[in-house]
PDB file of C-alpha atoms in Angstrom:
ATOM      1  CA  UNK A   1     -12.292   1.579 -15.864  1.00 77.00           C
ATOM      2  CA  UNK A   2      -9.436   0.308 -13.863  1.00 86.00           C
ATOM      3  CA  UNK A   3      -9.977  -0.841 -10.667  1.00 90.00           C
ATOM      4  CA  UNK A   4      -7.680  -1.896  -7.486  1.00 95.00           C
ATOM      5  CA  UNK A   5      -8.188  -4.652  -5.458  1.00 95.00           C
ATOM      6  CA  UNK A   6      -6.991  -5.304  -1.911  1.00 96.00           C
ATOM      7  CA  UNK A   7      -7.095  -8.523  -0.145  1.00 96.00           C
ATOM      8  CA  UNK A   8      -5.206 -10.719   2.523  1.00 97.00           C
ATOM      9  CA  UNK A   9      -6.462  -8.645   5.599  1.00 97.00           C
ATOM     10  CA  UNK A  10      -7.968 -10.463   8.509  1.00 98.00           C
ATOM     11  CA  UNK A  11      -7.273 -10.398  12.516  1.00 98.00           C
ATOM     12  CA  UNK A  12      -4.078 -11.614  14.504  1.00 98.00           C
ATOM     13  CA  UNK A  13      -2.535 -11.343  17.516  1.00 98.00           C
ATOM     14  CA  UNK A  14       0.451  -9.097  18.466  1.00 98.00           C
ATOM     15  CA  UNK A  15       3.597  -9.649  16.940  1.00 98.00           C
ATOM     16  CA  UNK A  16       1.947 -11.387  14.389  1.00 98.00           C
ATOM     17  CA  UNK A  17       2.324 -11.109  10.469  1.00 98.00           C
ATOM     18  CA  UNK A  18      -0.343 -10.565   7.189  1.00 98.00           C
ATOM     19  CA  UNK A  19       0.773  -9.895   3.748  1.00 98.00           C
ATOM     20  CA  UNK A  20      -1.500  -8.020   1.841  1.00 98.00           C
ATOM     21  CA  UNK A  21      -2.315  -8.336  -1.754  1.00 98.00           C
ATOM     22  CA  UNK A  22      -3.123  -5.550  -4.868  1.00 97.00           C
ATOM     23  CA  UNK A  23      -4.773  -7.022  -7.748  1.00 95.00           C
ATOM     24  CA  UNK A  24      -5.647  -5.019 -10.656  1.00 93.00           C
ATOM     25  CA  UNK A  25      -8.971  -5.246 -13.016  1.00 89.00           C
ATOM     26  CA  UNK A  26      -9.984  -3.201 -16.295  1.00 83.00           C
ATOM     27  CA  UNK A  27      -9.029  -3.112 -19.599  1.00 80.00           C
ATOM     28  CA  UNK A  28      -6.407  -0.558 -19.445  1.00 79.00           C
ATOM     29  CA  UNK A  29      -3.702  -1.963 -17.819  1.00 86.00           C
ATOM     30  CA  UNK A  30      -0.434  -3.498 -18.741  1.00 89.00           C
ATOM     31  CA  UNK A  31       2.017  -3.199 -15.690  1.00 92.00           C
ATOM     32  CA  UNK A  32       3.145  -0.849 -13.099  1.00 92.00           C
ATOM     33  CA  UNK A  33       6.487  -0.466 -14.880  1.00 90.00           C
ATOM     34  CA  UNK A  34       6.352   3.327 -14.874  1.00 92.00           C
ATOM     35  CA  UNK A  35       3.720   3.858 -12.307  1.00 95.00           C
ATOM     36  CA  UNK A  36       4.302   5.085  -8.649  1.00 97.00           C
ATOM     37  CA  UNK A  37       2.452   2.810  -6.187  1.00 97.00           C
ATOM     38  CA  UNK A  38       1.935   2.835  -2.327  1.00 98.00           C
ATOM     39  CA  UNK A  39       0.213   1.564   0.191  1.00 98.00           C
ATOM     40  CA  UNK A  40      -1.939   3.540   2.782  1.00 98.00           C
ATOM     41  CA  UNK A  41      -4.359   3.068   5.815  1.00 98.00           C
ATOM     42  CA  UNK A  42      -6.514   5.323   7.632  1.00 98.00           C
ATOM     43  CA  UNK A  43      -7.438   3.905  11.458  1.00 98.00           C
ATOM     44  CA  UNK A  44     -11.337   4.496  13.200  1.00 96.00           C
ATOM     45  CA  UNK A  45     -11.810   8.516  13.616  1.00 96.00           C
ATOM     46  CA  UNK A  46      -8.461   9.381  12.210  1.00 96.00           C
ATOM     47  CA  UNK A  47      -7.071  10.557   8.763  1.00 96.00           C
ATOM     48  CA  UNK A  48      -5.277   8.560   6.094  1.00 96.00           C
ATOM     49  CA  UNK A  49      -1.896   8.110   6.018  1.00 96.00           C
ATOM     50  CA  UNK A  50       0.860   7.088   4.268  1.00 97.00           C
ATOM     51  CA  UNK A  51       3.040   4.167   4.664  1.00 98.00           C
ATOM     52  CA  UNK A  52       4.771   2.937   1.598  1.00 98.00           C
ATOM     53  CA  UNK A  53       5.960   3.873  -1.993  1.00 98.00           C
ATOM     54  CA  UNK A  54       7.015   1.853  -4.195  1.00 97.00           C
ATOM     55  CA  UNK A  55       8.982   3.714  -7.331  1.00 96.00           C
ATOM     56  CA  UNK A  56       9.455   2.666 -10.984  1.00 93.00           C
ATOM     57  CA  UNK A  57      13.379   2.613 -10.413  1.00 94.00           C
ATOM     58  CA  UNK A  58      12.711   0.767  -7.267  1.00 94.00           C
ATOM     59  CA  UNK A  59      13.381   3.690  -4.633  1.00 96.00           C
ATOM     60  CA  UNK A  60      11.370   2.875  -1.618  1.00 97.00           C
ATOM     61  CA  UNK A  61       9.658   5.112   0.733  1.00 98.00           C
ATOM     62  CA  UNK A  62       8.459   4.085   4.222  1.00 98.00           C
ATOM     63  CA  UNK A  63       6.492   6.246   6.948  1.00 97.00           C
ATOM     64  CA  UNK A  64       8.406   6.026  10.533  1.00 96.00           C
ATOM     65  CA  UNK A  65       5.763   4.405  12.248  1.00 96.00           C
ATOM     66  CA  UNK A  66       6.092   1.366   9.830  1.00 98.00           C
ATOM     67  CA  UNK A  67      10.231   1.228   8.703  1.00 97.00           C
ATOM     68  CA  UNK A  68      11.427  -1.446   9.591  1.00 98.00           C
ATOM     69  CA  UNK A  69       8.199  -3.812   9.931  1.00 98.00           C
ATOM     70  CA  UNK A  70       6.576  -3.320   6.262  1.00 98.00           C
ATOM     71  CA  UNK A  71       7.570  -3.825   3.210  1.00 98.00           C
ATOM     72  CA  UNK A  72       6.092  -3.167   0.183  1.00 98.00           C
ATOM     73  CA  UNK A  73       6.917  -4.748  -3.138  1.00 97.00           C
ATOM     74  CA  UNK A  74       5.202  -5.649  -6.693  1.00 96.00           C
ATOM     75  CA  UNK A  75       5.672  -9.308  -8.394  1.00 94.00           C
ATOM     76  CA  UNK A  76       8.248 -10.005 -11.416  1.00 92.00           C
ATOM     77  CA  UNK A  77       5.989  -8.754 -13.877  1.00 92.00           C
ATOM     78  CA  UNK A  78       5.321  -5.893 -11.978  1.00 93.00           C
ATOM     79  CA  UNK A  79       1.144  -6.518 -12.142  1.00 93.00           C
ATOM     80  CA  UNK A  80       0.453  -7.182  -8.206  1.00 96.00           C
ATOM     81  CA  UNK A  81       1.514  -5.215  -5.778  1.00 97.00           C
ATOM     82  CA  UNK A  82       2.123  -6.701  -1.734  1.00 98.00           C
ATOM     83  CA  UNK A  83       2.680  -5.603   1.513  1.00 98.00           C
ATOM     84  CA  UNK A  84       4.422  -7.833   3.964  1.00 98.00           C
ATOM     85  CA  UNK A  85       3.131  -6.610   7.594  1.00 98.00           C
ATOM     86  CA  UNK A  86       5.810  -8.202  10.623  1.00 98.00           C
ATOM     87  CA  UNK A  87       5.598  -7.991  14.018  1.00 98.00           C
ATOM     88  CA  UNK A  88       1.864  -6.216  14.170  1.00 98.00           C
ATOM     89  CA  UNK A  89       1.000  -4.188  17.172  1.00 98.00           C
ATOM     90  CA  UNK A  90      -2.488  -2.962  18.286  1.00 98.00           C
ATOM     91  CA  UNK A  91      -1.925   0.803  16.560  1.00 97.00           C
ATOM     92  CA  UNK A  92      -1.568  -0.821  13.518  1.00 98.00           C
ATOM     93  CA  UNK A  93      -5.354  -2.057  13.475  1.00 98.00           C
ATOM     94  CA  UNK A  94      -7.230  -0.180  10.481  1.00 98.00           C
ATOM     95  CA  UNK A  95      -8.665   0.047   6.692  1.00 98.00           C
ATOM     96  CA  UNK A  96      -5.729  -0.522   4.145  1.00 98.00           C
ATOM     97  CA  UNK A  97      -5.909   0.661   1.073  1.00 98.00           C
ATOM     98  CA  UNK A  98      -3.462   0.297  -2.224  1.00 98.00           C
ATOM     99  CA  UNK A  99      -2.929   3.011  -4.366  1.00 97.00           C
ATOM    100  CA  UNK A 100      -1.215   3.779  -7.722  1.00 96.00           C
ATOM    101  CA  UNK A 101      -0.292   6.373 -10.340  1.00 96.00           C
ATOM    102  CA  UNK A 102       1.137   7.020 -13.504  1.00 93.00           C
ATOM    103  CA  UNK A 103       2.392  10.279 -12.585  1.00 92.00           C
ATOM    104  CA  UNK A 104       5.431   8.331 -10.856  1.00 87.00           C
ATOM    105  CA  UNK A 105       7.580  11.656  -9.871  1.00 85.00           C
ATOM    106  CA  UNK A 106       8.266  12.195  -6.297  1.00 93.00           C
ATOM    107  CA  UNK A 107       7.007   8.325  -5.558  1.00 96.00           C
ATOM    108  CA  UNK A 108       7.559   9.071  -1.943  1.00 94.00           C
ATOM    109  CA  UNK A 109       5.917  10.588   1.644  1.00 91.00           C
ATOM    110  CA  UNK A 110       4.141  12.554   1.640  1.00 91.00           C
ATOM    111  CA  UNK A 111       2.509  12.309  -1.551  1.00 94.00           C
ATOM    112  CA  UNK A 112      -1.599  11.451  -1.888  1.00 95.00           C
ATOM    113  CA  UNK A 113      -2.311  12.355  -4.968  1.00 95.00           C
ATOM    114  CA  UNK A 114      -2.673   8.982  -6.683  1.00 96.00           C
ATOM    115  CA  UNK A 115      -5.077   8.250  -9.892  1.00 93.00           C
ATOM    116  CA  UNK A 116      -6.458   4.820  -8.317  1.00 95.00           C
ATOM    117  CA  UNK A 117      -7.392   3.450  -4.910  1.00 96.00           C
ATOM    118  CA  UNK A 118      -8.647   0.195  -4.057  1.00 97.00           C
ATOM    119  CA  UNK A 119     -11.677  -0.204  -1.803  1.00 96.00           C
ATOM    120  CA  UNK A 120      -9.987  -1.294   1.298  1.00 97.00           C
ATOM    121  CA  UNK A 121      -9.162  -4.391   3.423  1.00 97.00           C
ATOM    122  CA  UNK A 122      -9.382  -4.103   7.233  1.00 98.00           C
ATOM    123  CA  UNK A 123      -6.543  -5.599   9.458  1.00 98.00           C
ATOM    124  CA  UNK A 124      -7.551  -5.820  12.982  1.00 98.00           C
ATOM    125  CA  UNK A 125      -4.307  -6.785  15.333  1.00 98.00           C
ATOM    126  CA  UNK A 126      -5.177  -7.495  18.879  1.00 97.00           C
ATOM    127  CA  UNK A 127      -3.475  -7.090  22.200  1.00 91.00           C
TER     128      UNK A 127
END
């Protein structure tokens, strides 16, 4: 079965920047040409949320506490998806996780319904 993968977390400082990484794995899968994808993360003792979506006519979709600072984004042939973190503050310290569907109507907040989820990367941002 398909599988996402998340790397490119880690710890900085601050004000600091990570860009995290979605890799795919399986035999099913081509592209995200027609596929809604996002980004989520879900902090200690606290529920998931939503922070970007990424649409197949390129519509973005950005929660308030990250506009602005994020950006999410897949590569040219639309088979890796990213998320450029700037100017990381404390509150932004938790699991992310990548997510994607081929169901790719209303690619936007507050959707959670998505077919797959990748296991997770922690970014830790210190004071």
């Amino acid at each position: 079965q398909m599988q996402l993968v998340e790397s490119g977390g880690g710890s900085v400082q601050t004000g600091g920047s990570l860009r995290l990484s979605c890799g795919v794995s399986g035999d099913s899968f081509t592209s995200f040409n027609y596929w809604c994808v996002a980004w989520f993360r879900q902090a200690q003792g606290q529920e998931r949320e939503g922070l970007a979506f990424l649409s197949p006519s390129g519509t973005t979709d950005y929660a308030d506490s990250v506009k602005g600072r994020f950006t999410i984004a897949t590569d040219n042939a639309k088979t890796t998806l990213s998320l450029q973190m700037n100017n990381l503050k404390p509150e932004d310290t938790a699991i992310y996780y990548c997510a994607a569907s081929v169901v790719w109507g209303d690619c936007r907040a507050p959707r959670t319904d998505f077919d797959y989820w990748g296991q997770g990367t922690q970014v830790t941002v210190s004071s």
